[in-house]
Short mmCIF file of C-alpha atoms and ligand atoms in Angstrom, two decimals:
data_model
loop_
_atom_site.label_atom_id
_atom_site.label_comp_id
_atom_site.label_asym_id
_atom_site.label_seq_id
_atom_site.Cartn_x
_atom_site.Cartn_y
_atom_site.Cartn_z
CA UNK A 1 -17.51 -19.67 23.29
CA UNK A 2 -18.16 -21.48 20.65
CA UNK A 3 -19.80 -20.00 17.14
CA UNK A 4 -22.15 -22.65 15.46
CA UNK A 5 -22.38 -21.53 12.25
CA UNK A 6 -20.94 -22.15 8.46
CA UNK A 7 -18.12 -19.05 6.69
CA UNK A 8 -18.96 -16.62 4.49
CA UNK A 9 -22.42 -16.65 4.80
CA UNK A 10 -24.17 -13.02 5.91
CA UNK A 11 -25.66 -13.88 9.24
CA UNK A 12 -22.72 -15.51 10.83
CA UNK A 13 -20.41 -12.92 9.00
CA UNK A 14 -22.45 -10.08 11.30
CA UNK A 15 -20.97 -12.31 13.95
CA UNK A 16 -17.33 -12.63 12.41
CA UNK A 17 -16.99 -8.93 12.29
CA UNK A 18 -18.44 -8.27 15.95
CA UNK A 19 -16.02 -10.76 17.01
CA UNK A 20 -13.17 -8.92 14.82
CA UNK A 21 -13.91 -5.64 15.53
CA UNK A 22 -13.89 -6.77 19.62
CA UNK A 23 -10.82 -8.41 19.07
CA UNK A 24 -12.39 -11.58 20.25
CA UNK A 25 -11.89 -13.98 17.84
CA UNK A 26 -9.18 -15.79 19.12
CA UNK A 27 -11.70 -16.43 22.69
CA UNK A 28 -13.70 -18.13 20.02
CA UNK A 29 -13.96 -22.11 18.35
CA UNK A 30 -16.01 -22.31 15.57
CA UNK A 31 -18.20 -25.11 14.73
CA UNK A 32 -19.24 -25.67 11.16
CA UNK A 33 -22.93 -26.27 10.50
CA UNK A 34 -24.18 -28.01 6.88
CA UNK A 35 -26.49 -25.32 5.75
CA UNK A 36 -27.15 -26.88 2.15
CA UNK A 37 -27.36 -30.27 3.76
CA UNK A 38 -29.94 -29.15 6.33
CA UNK A 39 -27.99 -29.96 9.21
CA UNK A 40 -29.62 -26.88 10.98
CA UNK A 41 -33.01 -28.70 10.27
CA UNK A 42 -32.54 -31.70 12.14
CA UNK A 43 -33.07 -32.88 16.32
CA UNK A 44 -29.40 -32.01 17.13
CA UNK A 45 -29.44 -28.68 16.08
CA UNK A 46 -33.25 -28.02 16.70
CA UNK A 47 -32.17 -28.55 20.22
CA UNK A 48 -29.90 -25.71 20.50
CA UNK A 49 -31.58 -23.12 18.33
CA UNK A 50 -35.69 -24.09 17.56
CA UNK A 51 -35.51 -21.24 14.87
CA UNK A 52 -33.27 -23.50 13.00
CA UNK A 53 -30.82 -20.91 12.09
CA UNK A 54 -27.40 -19.79 12.97
CA UNK A 55 -25.01 -18.29 13.91
CA UNK A 56 -25.19 -19.43 17.52
CA UNK A 57 -23.20 -18.75 20.57
CA UNK A 58 -22.50 -21.51 22.96
CA UNK A 59 -21.23 -20.56 26.09
CA UNK A 60 -18.50 -22.27 28.54
CA UNK A 61 -21.75 -23.06 30.82
CA UNK A 62 -23.68 -24.60 28.02
CA UNK A 63 -26.03 -21.77 27.57
CA UNK A 64 -26.93 -21.13 23.76
CA UNK A 65 -27.72 -17.67 22.48
CA UNK A 66 -28.90 -17.24 18.96
CA UNK A 67 -30.12 -14.37 17.08
CA UNK A 68 -27.43 -12.04 15.77
CA UNK A 69 -28.69 -8.92 17.86
CA UNK A 70 -28.50 -10.96 21.21
CA UNK A 71 -25.42 -12.45 20.23
CA UNK A 72 -23.69 -8.62 19.65
CA UNK A 73 -24.92 -7.15 22.67
CA UNK A 74 -23.36 -10.63 24.46
CA UNK A 75 -20.13 -9.58 23.48
CA UNK A 76 -20.58 -6.28 23.60
CA UNK A 77 -21.26 -6.35 27.23
CA UNK A 78 -17.56 -8.42 27.60
CA UNK A 79 -15.50 -5.42 27.19
CA UNK A 80 -15.11 -1.98 26.50
CA UNK A 81 -14.22 -0.17 22.97
CA UNK A 82 -15.24 0.00 20.55
CA UNK A 83 -18.81 -0.21 21.83
CA UNK A 84 -21.21 -1.56 18.92
CA UNK A 85 -24.47 -1.28 21.11
CA UNK A 86 -24.66 1.96 22.08
CA UNK A 87 -23.56 3.88 25.79
CA UNK A 88 -26.12 6.13 26.55
CA UNK A 89 -29.60 5.51 26.97
CA UNK A 90 -30.46 7.38 23.70
CA UNK A 91 -27.45 6.25 21.64
CA UNK A 92 -28.94 2.32 22.47
CA UNK A 93 -32.40 3.30 21.47
CA UNK A 94 -31.44 4.39 18.15
CA UNK A 95 -28.98 1.66 17.51
CA UNK A 96 -31.33 -0.50 18.21
CA UNK A 97 -34.01 0.82 16.38
CA UNK A 98 -31.83 1.40 13.27
CA UNK A 99 -30.87 -2.74 13.63
CA UNK A 100 -34.07 -3.89 14.06
CA UNK A 101 -35.14 -1.97 10.53
CA UNK A 102 -31.47 -3.21 8.94
CA UNK A 103 -33.28 -6.98 9.68
CA UNK A 104 -36.68 -6.64 9.22
CA UNK A 105 -36.38 -4.23 5.93
CA UNK A 106 -33.68 -5.32 4.59
CA UNK A 107 -31.92 -8.67 5.51
CA UNK A 108 -34.68 -11.24 6.48
CA UNK A 109 -36.78 -9.72 3.28
CA UNK A 110 -33.56 -11.09 1.20
CA UNK A 111 -33.83 -13.97 3.24
CA UNK A 112 -37.10 -14.39 2.18
CA UNK A 113 -36.68 -13.46 -1.84
CA UNK A 114 -33.48 -15.99 -1.50
CA UNK A 115 -34.73 -18.71 0.10
CA UNK A 116 -38.52 -19.05 -1.50
CA UNK A 117 -38.10 -16.71 -5.21
CA UNK A 118 -35.26 -18.65 -5.73
CA UNK A 119 -33.37 -21.64 -5.72
CA UNK A 120 -31.65 -21.20 -2.76
CA UNK A 121 -29.29 -23.50 -1.36
CA UNK A 122 -30.36 -26.30 -3.11
CA UNK A 123 -33.08 -29.17 -2.99
CA UNK A 124 -32.24 -30.85 -0.08
CA UNK A 125 -32.77 -27.47 2.09
CA UNK A 126 -35.68 -26.36 0.14
CA UNK A 127 -37.74 -29.24 1.25
CA UNK A 128 -37.47 -27.84 4.89
CA UNK A 129 -38.82 -24.57 3.10
CA UNK A 130 -43.19 -25.22 2.93
CA UNK A 131 -43.15 -26.60 -0.54
CA UNK A 132 -46.95 -27.01 -0.57
CA UNK A 133 -47.60 -23.53 0.00
CA UNK A 134 -48.73 -22.25 -3.15
CA UNK A 135 -48.26 -18.01 -2.89
CA UNK A 136 -44.62 -19.22 -1.88
CA UNK A 137 -43.00 -17.73 -4.70
CA UNK A 138 -44.74 -14.70 -5.21
CA UNK A 139 -44.38 -13.91 -1.54
CA UNK A 140 -40.38 -14.64 -1.93
CA UNK A 141 -40.75 -11.85 -4.84
CA UNK A 142 -42.74 -9.57 -2.78
CA UNK A 143 -39.93 -9.70 -0.23
CA UNK A 144 -37.24 -8.68 -3.08
CA UNK A 145 -39.53 -5.71 -3.53
CA UNK A 146 -39.14 -5.27 0.07
CA UNK A 147 -35.90 -5.26 0.21
CA UNK A 148 -35.08 -2.95 -2.15
CA UNK A 149 -37.11 -0.29 -0.47
CA UNK A 150 -34.83 -1.18 2.37
CA UNK A 151 -32.03 -0.26 -0.02
CA UNK A 152 -33.76 3.22 -0.95
CA UNK A 153 -34.84 3.99 2.89
CA UNK A 154 -31.00 3.31 4.11
CA UNK A 155 -29.82 5.57 1.20
CA UNK A 156 -31.61 8.29 2.26
CA UNK A 157 -30.51 7.61 6.31
CA UNK A 158 -27.30 7.63 4.67
CA UNK A 159 -27.36 11.20 2.61
CA UNK A 160 -27.95 12.46 6.18
CA UNK A 161 -25.57 11.24 8.48
CA UNK A 162 -22.23 8.99 8.19
CA UNK A 163 -23.40 5.51 9.52
CA UNK A 164 -26.51 4.16 10.01
CA UNK A 165 -27.51 4.47 13.17
CA UNK A 166 -25.96 8.25 13.32
CA UNK A 167 -22.26 9.53 13.44
CA UNK A 168 -20.62 6.28 14.71
CA UNK A 169 -20.21 2.93 13.51
CA UNK A 170 -22.59 0.56 15.55
CA UNK A 171 -23.97 -3.46 14.92
CA UNK A 172 -26.93 -1.57 12.69
CA UNK A 173 -24.32 -1.11 10.08
CA UNK A 174 -23.03 -4.80 9.92
CA UNK A 175 -26.30 -5.85 9.69
CA UNK A 176 -26.84 -3.31 6.82
CA UNK A 177 -23.44 -4.52 5.22
CA UNK A 178 -24.47 -8.08 5.24
CA UNK A 179 -27.61 -7.12 3.87
CA UNK A 180 -25.69 -5.74 0.69
CA UNK A 181 -23.68 -9.15 0.65
CA UNK A 182 -26.96 -11.22 1.04
CA UNK A 183 -28.23 -9.36 -1.78
CA UNK A 184 -25.26 -10.02 -3.88
CA UNK A 185 -25.72 -13.79 -3.56
CA UNK A 186 -29.00 -13.39 -4.33
CA UNK A 187 -28.65 -11.22 -7.17
CA UNK A 188 -30.68 -8.32 -6.05
CA UNK A 189 -29.11 -5.76 -7.51
CA UNK A 190 -28.66 -2.22 -5.54
CA UNK A 191 -30.55 1.06 -7.26
CA UNK A 192 -27.75 2.78 -9.40
CA UNK A 193 -29.41 5.80 -7.56
CA UNK A 194 -28.60 4.35 -3.94
CA UNK A 195 -25.25 6.67 -4.49
CA UNK A 196 -25.29 7.22 -0.16
CA UNK A 197 -25.38 3.60 -0.27
CA UNK A 198 -23.45 2.59 -2.34
CA UNK A 199 -20.49 5.24 -1.01
CA UNK A 200 -21.10 4.37 2.60
CA UNK A 201 -20.66 0.12 1.33
CA UNK A 202 -17.41 1.13 -0.43
CA UNK A 203 -15.98 3.24 2.32
CA UNK A 204 -16.78 0.09 4.99
CA UNK A 205 -15.23 -2.25 2.85
CA UNK A 206 -12.00 -0.35 4.26
CA UNK A 207 -12.74 -1.28 7.38
CA UNK A 208 -10.72 -3.95 9.01
CA UNK A 209 -13.04 -5.93 10.54
CA UNK A 210 -15.12 -6.11 7.26
CA UNK A 211 -11.82 -6.83 5.39
CA UNK A 212 -10.89 -9.30 7.86
CA UNK A 213 -13.82 -10.56 9.51
CA UNK A 214 -13.20 -13.53 12.58
N1 GTS B 301 -32.99 -13.67 13.13
C1 GTS B 301 -31.80 -14.37 12.80
C2 GTS B 301 -30.17 -14.33 13.41
O1 GTS B 301 -30.19 -12.42 13.54
O2 GTS B 301 -29.41 -14.73 13.55
C3 GTS B 301 -31.29 -14.75 11.52
C4 GTS B 301 -30.75 -16.07 11.03
C5 GTS B 301 -30.61 -16.59 9.93
O3 GTS B 301 -31.56 -15.84 8.67
N2 GTS B 301 -29.31 -17.22 9.69
C6 GTS B 301 -29.73 -18.02 8.50
C7 GTS B 301 -29.63 -19.25 8.27
O4 GTS B 301 -29.56 -19.80 9.34
C8 GTS B 301 -27.63 -18.14 7.57
S1 GTS B 301 -27.61 -16.57 6.30
O5 GTS B 301 -27.74 -17.65 5.25
O6 GTS B 301 -28.61 -16.12 6.22
O7 GTS B 301 -26.63 -15.96 6.91
N3 GTS B 301 -30.76 -19.87 7.63
C9 GTS B 301 -31.04 -21.40 7.10
C10 GTS B 301 -32.20 -21.19 6.69
O8 GTS B 301 -32.54 -22.43 6.77
O9 GTS B 301 -32.95 -20.17 5.94
#
């Protein structure tokens, strides 16, 4: 298997944590994509992922799978423990729901803020980010507000349970964790009164896969 990504970036880290959780890091070769240089917006990369984002999983038969949720589900189904996407229909449903919320309310909103309300990854990539769109910066700021509301939502969730989707660590936790990493890059501070979210984040920093992703 190959993973096309860039080390240290939040969405790629979602998969690198999943690989470490599953003990699959040794089965993967990483192919670095130059995001600041907009390599992912060129035809060669768009042929493997038309949305122009990383990470992308490439299987040995040449199939490409993009979207962290899909990649994590593929990896999770390769073997048993730990299971990141749920075992029972109920667990699977709840994890998928919380995972989607973690994307739409947090990590994707932060991406919108970072790429539209700030200089993002620099001028080469910014040229691909609809520079002529008049309301772009305002939309980006609204995405920042949405992400802060998302932090408050996950804080409320974590006041009542140890993990984002309930009693066990799952891919939804990985997405919220990387949402907070992305928030750090984008200089969007977690509100100080989100004490449950802050404590959960501090607790998960000791997890081996988070300390040492693939
Ligand atoms: N929903 C996608 C997924 O789950 O894979 C999001 C992927 C994504 O946005 N990746 C970012 C990217 O490729 C990388 S990261 O910096 O957010 O971690 N961004 C490139 C761009 O031009 O926006």
